[in-house]
Short mmCIF file of N, CA and C in Angstrom, two decimals:
data_model
loop_
_atom_site.label_atom_id
_atom_site.label_comp_id
_atom_site.label_asym_id
_atom_site.label_seq_id
_atom_site.Cartn_x
_atom_site.Cartn_y
_atom_site.Cartn_z
N ASP A 1426 19.65 94.66 84.02
CA ASP A 1426 18.53 95.72 84.15
C ASP A 1426 19.37 97.19 83.94
N PHE A 1427 20.49 97.76 84.39
CA PHE A 1427 21.06 98.36 84.02
C PHE A 1427 21.20 98.20 83.05
N LEU A 1428 22.00 97.61 82.46
CA LEU A 1428 22.33 97.90 80.75
C LEU A 1428 20.94 97.80 79.95
N ASP A 1429 20.30 97.52 80.46
CA ASP A 1429 19.00 97.43 79.63
C ASP A 1429 18.59 99.18 79.81
N ALA A 1430 18.67 99.45 80.73
CA ALA A 1430 18.33 101.14 80.89
C ALA A 1430 18.90 102.03 80.53
N VAL A 1431 20.62 101.68 80.07
CA VAL A 1431 21.33 102.19 79.53
C VAL A 1431 20.55 101.86 77.72
N ASP A 1432 20.78 101.54 77.27
CA ASP A 1432 19.88 100.98 76.29
C ASP A 1432 21.35 101.41 74.88
N GLY A 1433 22.04 101.32 75.13
CA GLY A 1433 23.18 101.63 74.12
C GLY A 1433 23.62 103.49 73.96
N LYS A 1434 23.11 103.56 74.96
CA LYS A 1434 23.44 105.16 74.66
C LYS A 1434 25.14 105.53 75.68
N GLN A 1435 24.84 104.96 76.24
CA GLN A 1435 26.37 104.98 76.78
C GLN A 1435 27.46 103.76 77.04
N ILE A 1436 28.87 104.58 77.09
CA ILE A 1436 29.97 103.07 77.36
C ILE A 1436 29.73 102.70 78.73
N VAL A 1437 29.65 101.63 78.89
CA VAL A 1437 29.55 101.04 80.15
C VAL A 1437 30.41 100.26 80.54
N VAL A 1438 31.85 100.65 81.70
CA VAL A 1438 32.80 99.85 82.04
C VAL A 1438 32.56 98.74 83.41
N ILE A 1439 33.03 97.39 82.96
CA ILE A 1439 33.18 96.52 84.21
C ILE A 1439 34.70 96.59 84.51
N ASP A 1440 34.81 96.76 85.92
CA ASP A 1440 36.24 96.36 86.01
C ASP A 1440 36.15 94.91 86.70
N GLU A 1441 36.46 94.13 86.16
CA GLU A 1441 36.55 92.81 86.94
C GLU A 1441 38.18 92.11 87.72
N ALA A 1442 38.55 93.24 87.71
CA ALA A 1442 40.45 93.24 88.42
C ALA A 1442 40.29 91.92 89.63
N TYR A 1443 39.39 91.71 90.53
CA TYR A 1443 39.42 90.47 91.54
C TYR A 1443 38.25 89.31 90.99
N PHE A 1444 37.93 89.42 89.58
CA PHE A 1444 37.15 87.97 89.09
C PHE A 1444 37.39 86.97 89.31
N GLU A 1445 38.95 86.62 89.06
CA GLU A 1445 39.44 85.35 89.48
C GLU A 1445 39.45 84.82 90.82
N PHE A 1446 39.12 85.49 91.70
CA PHE A 1446 38.73 85.56 93.12
C PHE A 1446 37.47 84.91 93.56
N VAL A 1447 35.68 84.74 92.17
CA VAL A 1447 35.24 84.81 92.44
C VAL A 1447 34.61 83.56 92.94
N GLU A 1448 34.07 82.59 94.16
CA GLU A 1448 33.63 81.34 93.56
C GLU A 1448 32.03 81.93 93.69
N ALA A 1449 31.25 82.61 94.00
CA ALA A 1449 29.72 82.44 94.10
C ALA A 1449 29.68 82.15 92.57
N ALA A 1450 28.47 81.03 92.71
CA ALA A 1450 28.38 80.69 91.31
C ALA A 1450 27.19 81.94 90.52
N ASP A 1451 26.81 82.17 91.02
CA ASP A 1451 25.62 83.18 90.56
C ASP A 1451 26.62 84.83 90.68
N PHE A 1452 27.92 84.47 90.69
CA PHE A 1452 28.17 86.54 90.20
C PHE A 1452 28.38 86.56 88.95
N PRO A 1453 27.73 87.65 88.36
CA PRO A 1453 28.04 88.11 86.90
C PRO A 1453 28.99 88.11 86.84
N ASN A 1454 29.02 87.55 85.01
CA ASN A 1454 30.60 87.31 84.50
C ASN A 1454 30.38 89.24 83.54
N GLY A 1455 31.25 89.59 83.37
CA GLY A 1455 30.31 90.75 82.13
C GLY A 1455 31.15 89.83 81.07
N MET A 1456 32.31 88.98 80.49
CA MET A 1456 32.53 88.72 79.26
C MET A 1456 31.43 87.75 78.66
N THR A 1457 30.51 87.23 79.42
CA THR A 1457 29.00 86.60 79.02
C THR A 1457 28.17 87.59 78.36
N LEU A 1458 28.70 88.81 78.53
CA LEU A 1458 27.57 89.88 78.21
C LEU A 1458 28.03 90.86 76.78
N LEU A 1459 29.19 90.70 76.83
CA LEU A 1459 29.61 91.12 75.15
C LEU A 1459 29.08 91.48 74.17
N ASP A 1460 28.05 90.24 74.30
CA ASP A 1460 27.70 89.63 72.70
C ASP A 1460 26.42 90.50 72.60
N GLN A 1461 25.28 90.32 73.98
CA GLN A 1461 24.05 91.08 74.47
C GLN A 1461 24.22 92.92 74.36
N TYR A 1462 25.35 93.41 74.80
CA TYR A 1462 25.52 94.78 74.60
C TYR A 1462 27.11 95.38 73.96
N PRO A 1463 26.49 95.38 73.25
CA PRO A 1463 28.20 96.18 72.45
C PRO A 1463 28.95 97.55 72.72
N ASN A 1464 27.83 97.73 73.78
CA ASN A 1464 28.25 99.05 74.52
C ASN A 1464 29.26 98.86 75.91
N LEU A 1465 29.29 97.46 76.03
CA LEU A 1465 30.05 97.36 77.07
C LEU A 1465 31.35 97.01 77.37
N VAL A 1466 32.60 97.27 77.88
CA VAL A 1466 33.45 96.31 77.64
C VAL A 1466 34.13 96.53 79.20
N VAL A 1467 34.72 95.20 79.33
CA VAL A 1467 35.29 94.65 80.44
C VAL A 1467 36.69 94.69 80.60
N PHE A 1468 37.21 95.47 81.73
CA PHE A 1468 38.82 95.38 81.85
C PHE A 1468 38.86 94.24 83.46
N ARG A 1469 40.03 93.59 82.43
CA ARG A 1469 40.09 92.51 83.36
C ARG A 1469 42.55 92.99 83.70
N THR A 1470 42.91 92.16 85.00
CA THR A 1470 43.97 92.46 85.14
C THR A 1470 45.47 91.81 85.51
N PHE A 1471 46.32 91.04 85.59
CA PHE A 1471 47.49 90.03 86.14
C PHE A 1471 47.62 90.62 86.95
N SER A 1472 47.26 91.96 87.52
CA SER A 1472 48.39 92.34 89.46
C SER A 1472 47.29 91.59 90.02
N LYS A 1473 46.28 90.97 90.07
CA LYS A 1473 45.75 90.74 91.12
C LYS A 1473 46.31 88.89 91.45
N MET A 1474 45.18 88.12 90.69
CA MET A 1474 45.49 86.93 90.97
C MET A 1474 46.59 86.20 90.73
N TYR A 1475 47.12 86.74 89.59
CA TYR A 1475 48.65 86.70 89.07
C TYR A 1475 50.23 87.31 89.18
N GLY A 1476 49.61 88.16 90.36
CA GLY A 1476 50.98 88.68 91.03
C GLY A 1476 51.87 89.41 90.06
N LEU A 1477 51.36 90.14 88.92
CA LEU A 1477 52.26 90.73 88.29
C LEU A 1477 52.33 92.04 88.17
N ALA A 1478 51.54 92.98 89.59
CA ALA A 1478 51.31 94.45 89.45
C ALA A 1478 52.84 94.85 88.90
N GLY A 1479 53.95 94.46 89.35
CA GLY A 1479 54.87 95.42 89.20
C GLY A 1479 54.67 95.10 87.26
N LEU A 1480 54.50 94.42 86.21
CA LEU A 1480 54.43 94.27 84.85
C LEU A 1480 53.72 95.55 84.51
N ARG A 1481 52.16 95.29 84.76
CA ARG A 1481 50.83 96.60 84.48
C ARG A 1481 50.60 96.59 83.18
N ILE A 1482 50.39 94.69 83.87
CA ILE A 1482 49.21 93.97 82.40
C ILE A 1482 48.26 93.79 82.85
N GLY A 1483 47.21 94.19 81.59
CA GLY A 1483 45.65 93.46 82.04
C GLY A 1483 45.42 93.37 80.34
N TYR A 1484 43.99 93.38 80.27
CA TYR A 1484 43.14 93.93 79.04
C TYR A 1484 41.91 94.32 79.52
N LEU A 1485 41.42 94.66 77.79
CA LEU A 1485 40.42 94.64 78.14
C LEU A 1485 39.80 94.66 76.77
N ALA A 1486 38.57 94.36 76.89
CA ALA A 1486 37.59 93.08 75.99
C ALA A 1486 36.38 94.15 75.58
N GLY A 1487 35.68 94.07 74.53
CA GLY A 1487 34.91 94.76 74.49
C GLY A 1487 34.67 94.60 72.11
N ASP A 1488 33.50 95.34 71.80
CA ASP A 1488 33.11 95.75 70.52
C ASP A 1488 34.48 96.16 69.72
N LEU A 1489 35.07 96.05 69.30
CA LEU A 1489 36.11 96.24 68.03
C LEU A 1489 36.00 97.94 68.23
N ASN A 1490 34.58 98.22 67.76
CA ASN A 1490 34.23 99.57 67.90
C ASN A 1490 34.64 100.37 69.06
N ILE A 1491 34.04 99.78 69.22
CA ILE A 1491 34.70 101.00 70.68
C ILE A 1491 35.85 100.72 71.54
N VAL A 1492 36.46 99.52 71.34
CA VAL A 1492 38.15 99.37 71.36
C VAL A 1492 38.95 99.97 70.71
N ASP A 1493 38.51 100.71 69.56
CA ASP A 1493 39.09 100.69 68.95
C ASP A 1493 38.79 102.52 69.36
N MET A 1494 37.31 102.97 69.38
CA MET A 1494 37.80 104.19 69.96
C MET A 1494 38.91 104.73 70.97
N ILE A 1495 38.79 103.41 71.41
CA ILE A 1495 39.47 103.86 73.22
C ILE A 1495 40.90 103.87 72.71
N ARG A 1496 41.13 103.25 71.87
CA ARG A 1496 43.26 103.03 71.64
C ARG A 1496 42.95 104.22 70.50
N ARG A 1497 42.61 105.27 70.21
CA ARG A 1497 42.49 106.37 69.54
C ARG A 1497 42.45 108.03 70.41
N THR A 1498 41.89 107.68 71.68
CA THR A 1498 41.40 108.68 72.09
C THR A 1498 42.14 108.61 74.04
N CYS A 1499 42.87 107.67 73.92
CA CYS A 1499 43.43 107.19 75.10
C CYS A 1499 44.92 106.89 75.09
N VAL A 1500 45.56 107.15 76.02
CA VAL A 1500 47.23 107.42 76.16
C VAL A 1500 47.04 105.74 76.45
N VAL A 1501 47.37 105.06 75.45
CA VAL A 1501 47.90 103.60 76.07
C VAL A 1501 49.31 103.33 75.70
N TYR A 1502 49.17 102.29 76.97
CA TYR A 1502 51.07 102.36 76.98
C TYR A 1502 51.27 100.78 76.66
N SER A 1503 52.73 100.63 75.73
CA SER A 1503 53.26 99.60 75.17
C SER A 1503 53.66 98.44 76.47
N VAL A 1504 53.01 97.24 76.79
CA VAL A 1504 53.65 96.15 77.57
C VAL A 1504 54.58 96.00 76.64
N ASN A 1505 55.90 95.42 77.99
CA ASN A 1505 57.25 95.05 76.86
C ASN A 1505 57.13 93.87 76.65
N GLY A 1506 57.93 92.97 76.26
CA GLY A 1506 58.13 91.26 75.71
C GLY A 1506 57.56 90.51 77.13
N ILE A 1507 58.45 91.10 78.02
CA ILE A 1507 58.95 90.33 79.02
C ILE A 1507 57.20 90.31 80.03
N ALA A 1508 56.05 91.53 79.99
CA ALA A 1508 55.01 91.26 80.35
C ALA A 1508 54.22 90.26 80.37
N GLN A 1509 54.48 90.67 78.66
CA GLN A 1509 53.76 89.98 78.01
C GLN A 1509 53.84 87.83 77.86
N GLU A 1510 55.28 87.45 78.02
CA GLU A 1510 55.64 86.34 77.89
C GLU A 1510 55.43 85.76 79.63
N ALA A 1511 54.84 86.64 80.53
CA ALA A 1511 54.39 86.14 81.99
C ALA A 1511 53.00 86.01 81.91
N ALA A 1512 52.43 87.53 81.17
CA ALA A 1512 50.76 87.22 81.25
C ALA A 1512 50.66 85.90 80.66
N CYS A 1513 51.12 85.28 79.42
CA CYS A 1513 50.91 84.22 78.73
C CYS A 1513 51.41 82.60 79.98
N ALA A 1514 52.79 82.93 80.57
CA ALA A 1514 53.11 81.80 81.14
C ALA A 1514 51.42 81.86 82.57
N ALA A 1515 51.37 83.07 83.09
CA ALA A 1515 50.19 82.38 84.21
C ALA A 1515 49.36 82.08 83.69
N LEU A 1516 48.15 82.52 82.23
CA LEU A 1516 47.45 81.69 81.86
C LEU A 1516 47.75 80.54 81.68
N GLY A 1517 48.61 79.91 80.97
CA GLY A 1517 49.16 78.68 81.36
C GLY A 1517 49.21 77.78 82.24
N ASP A 1518 48.74 78.10 83.34
CA ASP A 1518 48.66 77.46 84.58
C ASP A 1518 47.85 78.18 85.44
N ASP A 1519 46.70 78.48 84.66
CA ASP A 1519 45.53 78.97 84.84
C ASP A 1519 44.92 77.97 85.86
N THR A 1520 44.15 76.91 85.96
CA THR A 1520 43.69 75.93 86.90
C THR A 1520 43.96 75.79 88.08
N ASN A 1521 45.36 75.26 88.03
CA ASN A 1521 46.09 75.58 88.97
C ASN A 1521 46.64 75.95 90.22
N HIS A 1522 47.07 76.93 90.07
CA HIS A 1522 47.18 77.81 90.39
C HIS A 1522 45.92 79.13 90.99
N ILE A 1523 44.71 78.83 90.61
CA ILE A 1523 43.72 79.59 90.75
C ILE A 1523 42.81 78.52 92.14
N ARG A 1524 43.10 77.30 91.51
CA ARG A 1524 42.59 76.94 92.34
C ARG A 1524 43.22 76.96 93.95
N ARG A 1525 44.73 76.84 93.92
CA ARG A 1525 45.82 76.66 94.73
C ARG A 1525 45.24 77.84 95.74
N THR A 1526 45.26 78.97 94.85
CA THR A 1526 45.13 80.83 95.75
C THR A 1526 44.18 80.75 96.25
N ARG A 1527 42.62 80.60 95.71
CA ARG A 1527 41.48 80.26 96.23
C ARG A 1527 40.92 80.05 97.33
N ASP A 1528 41.79 78.70 97.26
CA ASP A 1528 42.34 77.42 99.12
C ASP A 1528 42.64 78.70 99.63
N LEU A 1529 43.99 78.95 99.64
CA LEU A 1529 44.94 80.12 100.54
C LEU A 1529 44.03 81.37 101.14
N ILE A 1530 42.96 81.69 100.08
CA ILE A 1530 41.98 83.05 99.80
C ILE A 1530 40.89 82.74 101.83
N ARG A 1531 40.77 81.38 100.67
CA ARG A 1531 39.13 80.76 101.82
C ARG A 1531 39.60 80.37 102.91
N GLU A 1532 40.83 79.80 103.25
CA GLU A 1532 40.91 79.92 104.62
C GLU A 1532 41.60 80.87 105.49
N SER A 1533 42.21 82.09 104.37
CA SER A 1533 42.49 83.25 105.66
C SER A 1533 41.14 84.26 106.11
N LYS A 1534 40.15 84.22 105.00
CA LYS A 1534 39.28 84.53 105.11
C LYS A 1534 38.51 84.41 106.49
N ASP A 1535 38.19 82.42 106.11
CA ASP A 1535 37.78 82.22 107.27
C ASP A 1535 38.37 82.38 108.68
N PHE A 1536 39.35 82.28 108.78
CA PHE A 1536 40.52 82.83 110.15
C PHE A 1536 39.81 84.27 110.21
N LEU A 1537 40.51 85.12 109.79
CA LEU A 1537 40.13 86.42 110.00
C LEU A 1537 38.69 86.99 110.34
N ARG A 1538 37.41 86.29 109.53
CA ARG A 1538 36.56 86.30 110.00
C ARG A 1538 35.82 85.77 111.78
N ALA A 1539 36.33 84.95 111.76
CA ALA A 1539 36.25 84.47 113.20
C ALA A 1539 36.36 85.32 114.18
N GLU A 1540 38.35 85.29 114.13
CA GLU A 1540 39.38 86.26 114.91
C GLU A 1540 38.88 87.80 115.10
N LEU A 1541 38.11 88.56 113.85
CA LEU A 1541 38.30 89.69 113.66
C LEU A 1541 36.12 90.14 114.90
N SER A 1542 36.06 88.94 114.21
CA SER A 1542 34.48 89.35 114.74
C SER A 1542 34.22 88.72 116.51
N SER A 1543 35.35 87.71 117.04
CA SER A 1543 35.38 87.35 118.10
C SER A 1543 35.85 88.67 118.51
N MET A 1544 37.04 89.55 118.12
CA MET A 1544 36.84 91.11 118.19
C MET A 1544 35.50 92.17 118.48
N ARG A 1545 34.89 91.89 117.64
CA ARG A 1545 33.75 92.46 117.61
C ARG A 1545 33.95 93.92 116.53
N LEU A 1546 34.83 93.61 115.76
CA LEU A 1546 34.76 94.26 114.97
C LEU A 1546 33.93 94.49 113.25
N PRO A 1547 33.28 95.22 113.44
CA PRO A 1547 32.47 95.07 111.80
C PRO A 1547 33.48 94.68 110.81
N LEU A 1548 32.45 93.70 110.09
CA LEU A 1548 32.97 93.40 108.41
C LEU A 1548 32.42 93.09 107.44
N ILE A 1549 33.22 94.30 106.36
CA ILE A 1549 32.96 94.09 105.34
C ILE A 1549 33.60 92.74 103.96
N ILE A 1550 32.92 91.85 103.55
CA ILE A 1550 33.27 90.45 102.98
C ILE A 1550 33.11 90.66 101.37
N GLY A 1551 33.73 90.09 100.73
CA GLY A 1551 33.23 90.58 99.41
C GLY A 1551 33.59 89.02 99.11
N GLU A 1552 33.88 89.21 97.63
CA GLU A 1552 34.70 87.52 96.61
C GLU A 1552 35.89 88.47 96.23
N GLY A 1553 36.84 89.43 96.85
CA GLY A 1553 38.22 89.76 96.65
C GLY A 1553 39.10 88.91 97.77
N ASN A 1554 40.30 89.35 97.19
CA ASN A 1554 41.02 88.44 98.34
C ASN A 1554 41.47 89.63 99.48
N PHE A 1555 40.81 90.37 99.91
CA PHE A 1555 40.99 91.18 100.83
C PHE A 1555 39.44 91.30 101.39
N LEU A 1556 39.55 92.32 103.26
CA LEU A 1556 38.15 91.87 103.63
C LEU A 1556 38.83 93.64 104.20
N ILE A 1557 37.42 94.22 105.37
CA ILE A 1557 37.48 95.57 105.39
C ILE A 1557 36.71 95.36 106.58
N ALA A 1558 37.74 96.08 107.66
CA ALA A 1558 37.02 95.45 109.39
C ALA A 1558 36.69 96.89 109.73
N ARG A 1559 36.00 97.57 111.05
CA ARG A 1559 35.68 98.88 110.66
C ARG A 1559 36.36 98.77 112.42
N LEU A 1560 37.12 99.82 112.99
CA LEU A 1560 38.09 99.41 113.75
C LEU A 1560 36.98 100.94 115.22
N PRO A 1561 37.68 101.02 116.06
CA PRO A 1561 36.97 101.59 117.40
C PRO A 1561 36.97 103.17 117.06
N GLY A 1562 39.05 103.22 116.67
CA GLY A 1562 38.93 104.52 116.83
C GLY A 1562 39.58 104.67 115.04
N SER A 1563 40.63 105.78 114.96
CA SER A 1563 41.59 106.15 113.83
C SER A 1563 41.90 105.18 112.90
N ASP A 1564 41.52 105.30 111.65
CA ASP A 1564 42.74 103.88 110.43
C ASP A 1564 43.75 104.67 110.60
N THR A 1565 44.00 105.78 110.28
CA THR A 1565 45.57 106.28 110.26
C THR A 1565 46.08 105.93 111.22
N LEU A 1566 45.67 106.42 112.48
CA LEU A 1566 46.56 105.88 113.76
C LEU A 1566 47.09 104.38 113.55
N ALA A 1567 46.31 103.88 113.41
CA ALA A 1567 45.71 102.52 113.56
C ALA A 1567 46.76 101.70 112.40
N TYR A 1568 46.74 102.28 111.10
CA TYR A 1568 47.93 102.11 110.29
C TYR A 1568 49.37 102.36 110.52
N ARG A 1569 49.40 103.89 111.16
CA ARG A 1569 50.58 103.66 112.01
C ARG A 1569 50.83 102.71 112.73
N ARG A 1570 50.66 102.40 113.59
CA ARG A 1570 51.18 101.70 114.98
C ARG A 1570 51.00 100.14 114.69
N LEU A 1571 49.94 99.89 113.23
CA LEU A 1571 50.50 98.37 112.42
C LEU A 1571 51.87 98.47 111.72
N MET A 1572 52.24 99.68 111.49
CA MET A 1572 53.94 99.89 110.68
C MET A 1572 54.75 99.79 111.47
N HIS A 1573 54.40 100.77 112.55
CA HIS A 1573 55.66 99.83 113.61
C HIS A 1573 56.04 98.58 114.07
N GLU A 1574 54.68 97.65 114.17
CA GLU A 1574 54.79 96.38 113.82
C GLU A 1574 55.13 95.59 113.39
N GLY A 1575 55.40 96.55 111.98
CA GLY A 1575 55.49 95.22 110.91
C GLY A 1575 54.76 95.18 109.93
N ILE A 1576 53.42 95.79 110.19
CA ILE A 1576 52.33 95.01 109.27
C ILE A 1576 51.84 96.67 108.92
N MET A 1577 51.38 95.92 107.49
CA MET A 1577 50.85 97.36 106.35
C MET A 1577 49.43 96.81 106.31
N ILE A 1578 48.64 97.40 106.63
CA ILE A 1578 47.42 97.52 106.11
C ILE A 1578 46.80 98.87 105.15
N ARG A 1579 45.84 98.93 104.57
CA ARG A 1579 44.88 100.12 103.69
C ARG A 1579 44.13 100.42 104.85
N PRO A 1580 44.57 101.81 105.00
CA PRO A 1580 43.00 102.56 106.03
C PRO A 1580 42.68 102.70 104.19
N MET A 1581 40.84 103.59 105.31
CA MET A 1581 40.62 103.77 103.85
C MET A 1581 39.05 104.50 104.37
N THR A 1582 39.92 105.59 104.98
CA THR A 1582 39.44 106.95 104.96
C THR A 1582 39.06 107.68 103.93
N GLY A 1583 40.08 107.83 103.21
CA GLY A 1583 40.32 108.55 102.01
C GLY A 1583 39.70 107.68 100.94
N PHE A 1584 38.69 106.84 101.22
CA PHE A 1584 37.48 105.89 100.25
C PHE A 1584 36.45 105.63 101.14
N ARG A 1585 36.39 107.07 101.68
CA ARG A 1585 34.54 107.71 102.30
C ARG A 1585 34.74 106.39 103.75
N TYR A 1586 35.34 105.48 103.70
CA TYR A 1586 35.28 104.57 105.04
C TYR A 1586 36.09 105.09 106.16
N PRO A 1587 35.52 105.99 106.99
CA PRO A 1587 36.09 106.67 108.05
C PRO A 1587 36.59 105.50 109.25
N ASN A 1588 37.50 105.46 109.60
CA ASN A 1588 37.77 104.31 110.49
C ASN A 1588 37.65 102.55 110.73
N HIS A 1589 38.28 102.45 109.28
CA HIS A 1589 37.80 101.04 108.31
C HIS A 1589 39.06 101.11 107.99
N ILE A 1590 39.45 99.73 107.93
CA ILE A 1590 40.94 99.32 107.56
C ILE A 1590 40.84 98.17 106.18
N ARG A 1591 41.40 97.78 105.65
CA ARG A 1591 41.26 97.03 104.49
C ARG A 1591 42.44 95.96 104.19
N ILE A 1592 42.44 94.71 104.70
CA ILE A 1592 43.36 93.68 105.63
C ILE A 1592 43.26 92.76 103.63
N THR A 1593 44.32 92.79 102.89
CA THR A 1593 44.90 91.68 102.05
C THR A 1593 45.03 90.28 102.82
N LEU A 1594 44.34 89.24 101.79
CA LEU A 1594 44.46 88.28 102.59
C LEU A 1594 45.48 86.89 101.61
N ALA A 1595 46.24 86.66 102.94
CA ALA A 1595 47.47 85.92 102.51
C ALA A 1595 47.88 84.94 103.32
N LYS A 1596 49.34 84.42 103.24
CA LYS A 1596 49.10 82.91 103.81
C LYS A 1596 49.01 83.01 105.84
N MET A 1597 48.90 81.85 106.29
CA MET A 1597 48.38 82.16 107.36
C MET A 1597 49.24 82.72 108.47
N ASP A 1598 50.60 82.41 108.18
CA ASP A 1598 51.22 83.01 109.47
C ASP A 1598 51.58 84.54 109.32
N ALA A 1599 51.06 84.89 108.14
CA ALA A 1599 50.75 86.33 108.30
C ALA A 1599 49.47 86.78 108.92
N MET A 1600 48.83 85.98 108.49
CA MET A 1600 47.09 86.45 109.26
C MET A 1600 48.02 86.67 110.81
N GLU A 1601 48.08 85.55 110.99
CA GLU A 1601 48.61 85.26 112.85
C GLU A 1601 48.89 86.45 112.97
N ALA A 1602 50.17 86.84 112.40
CA ALA A 1602 50.94 87.71 112.93
C ALA A 1602 50.20 89.55 112.52
N PHE A 1603 49.23 89.62 111.78
CA PHE A 1603 48.77 90.46 111.60
C PHE A 1603 47.60 90.98 112.83
N ILE A 1604 46.52 89.73 113.44
CA ILE A 1604 45.86 89.32 114.56
C ILE A 1604 47.00 89.68 115.82
N GLY A 1605 47.67 89.21 116.17
CA GLY A 1605 48.31 89.95 116.96
C GLY A 1605 49.09 91.26 117.45
N ALA A 1606 49.78 91.96 116.23
CA ALA A 1606 49.64 92.93 116.34
C ALA A 1606 48.22 94.61 116.60
N LEU A 1607 47.35 93.14 115.72
CA LEU A 1607 45.82 94.11 115.79
C LEU A 1607 45.55 94.42 117.59
N LYS A 1608 45.26 93.19 118.26
CA LYS A 1608 44.74 93.05 119.45
C LYS A 1608 45.98 93.82 120.57
N LYS A 1609 47.70 94.15 119.79
CA LYS A 1609 47.92 94.60 120.92
C LYS A 1609 47.84 96.33 120.84
N ILE A 1610 47.85 96.89 119.22
CA ILE A 1610 47.32 97.97 119.32
C ILE A 1610 46.19 98.57 119.40
N LEU A 1611 45.19 97.63 119.33
CA LEU A 1611 43.48 98.22 120.13
C LEU A 1611 43.35 97.91 121.38
N HIS A 1612 44.25 96.95 122.29
CA HIS A 1612 44.75 97.32 123.58
C HIS A 1612 45.10 98.30 124.54
#
């Protein structure tokens, strides 16, 4: 509906940085819309699912005319050969890695949902590898206290979610340590 309303008058950008984490069958896939909407571009990255954030590698897909215009008008950083090889290797192990990572994320998400709900903390849960919880007090203070406990979270006040924290989902021992530290600082 939105893409039809734009009617090709503007370039529309879809950021699919977390797309590989999506399990919902009805979740839209921007890549499937590229042929229908030549004004659409889709960004994806190897930083999230593939863990290659330090290599700063991703890609843009879209109509060749728009991609060429972006190439001519934006600062484009070259990607070194090691990053390119790492990205190709990540794609080569695509199915197994994604399945295992999704399983880990699902397990951690279910655990945190249960634990944080039992603490009566409202949650925002999406398809990515994180969830957001609203705290009864300052997210910045919680950040400092959790750091003191050796736990790093993202305070969300700067993203217009005061008193909210973003928790990246990880292996179960890290999630259990987070819950223990959170209970300690909230009581």
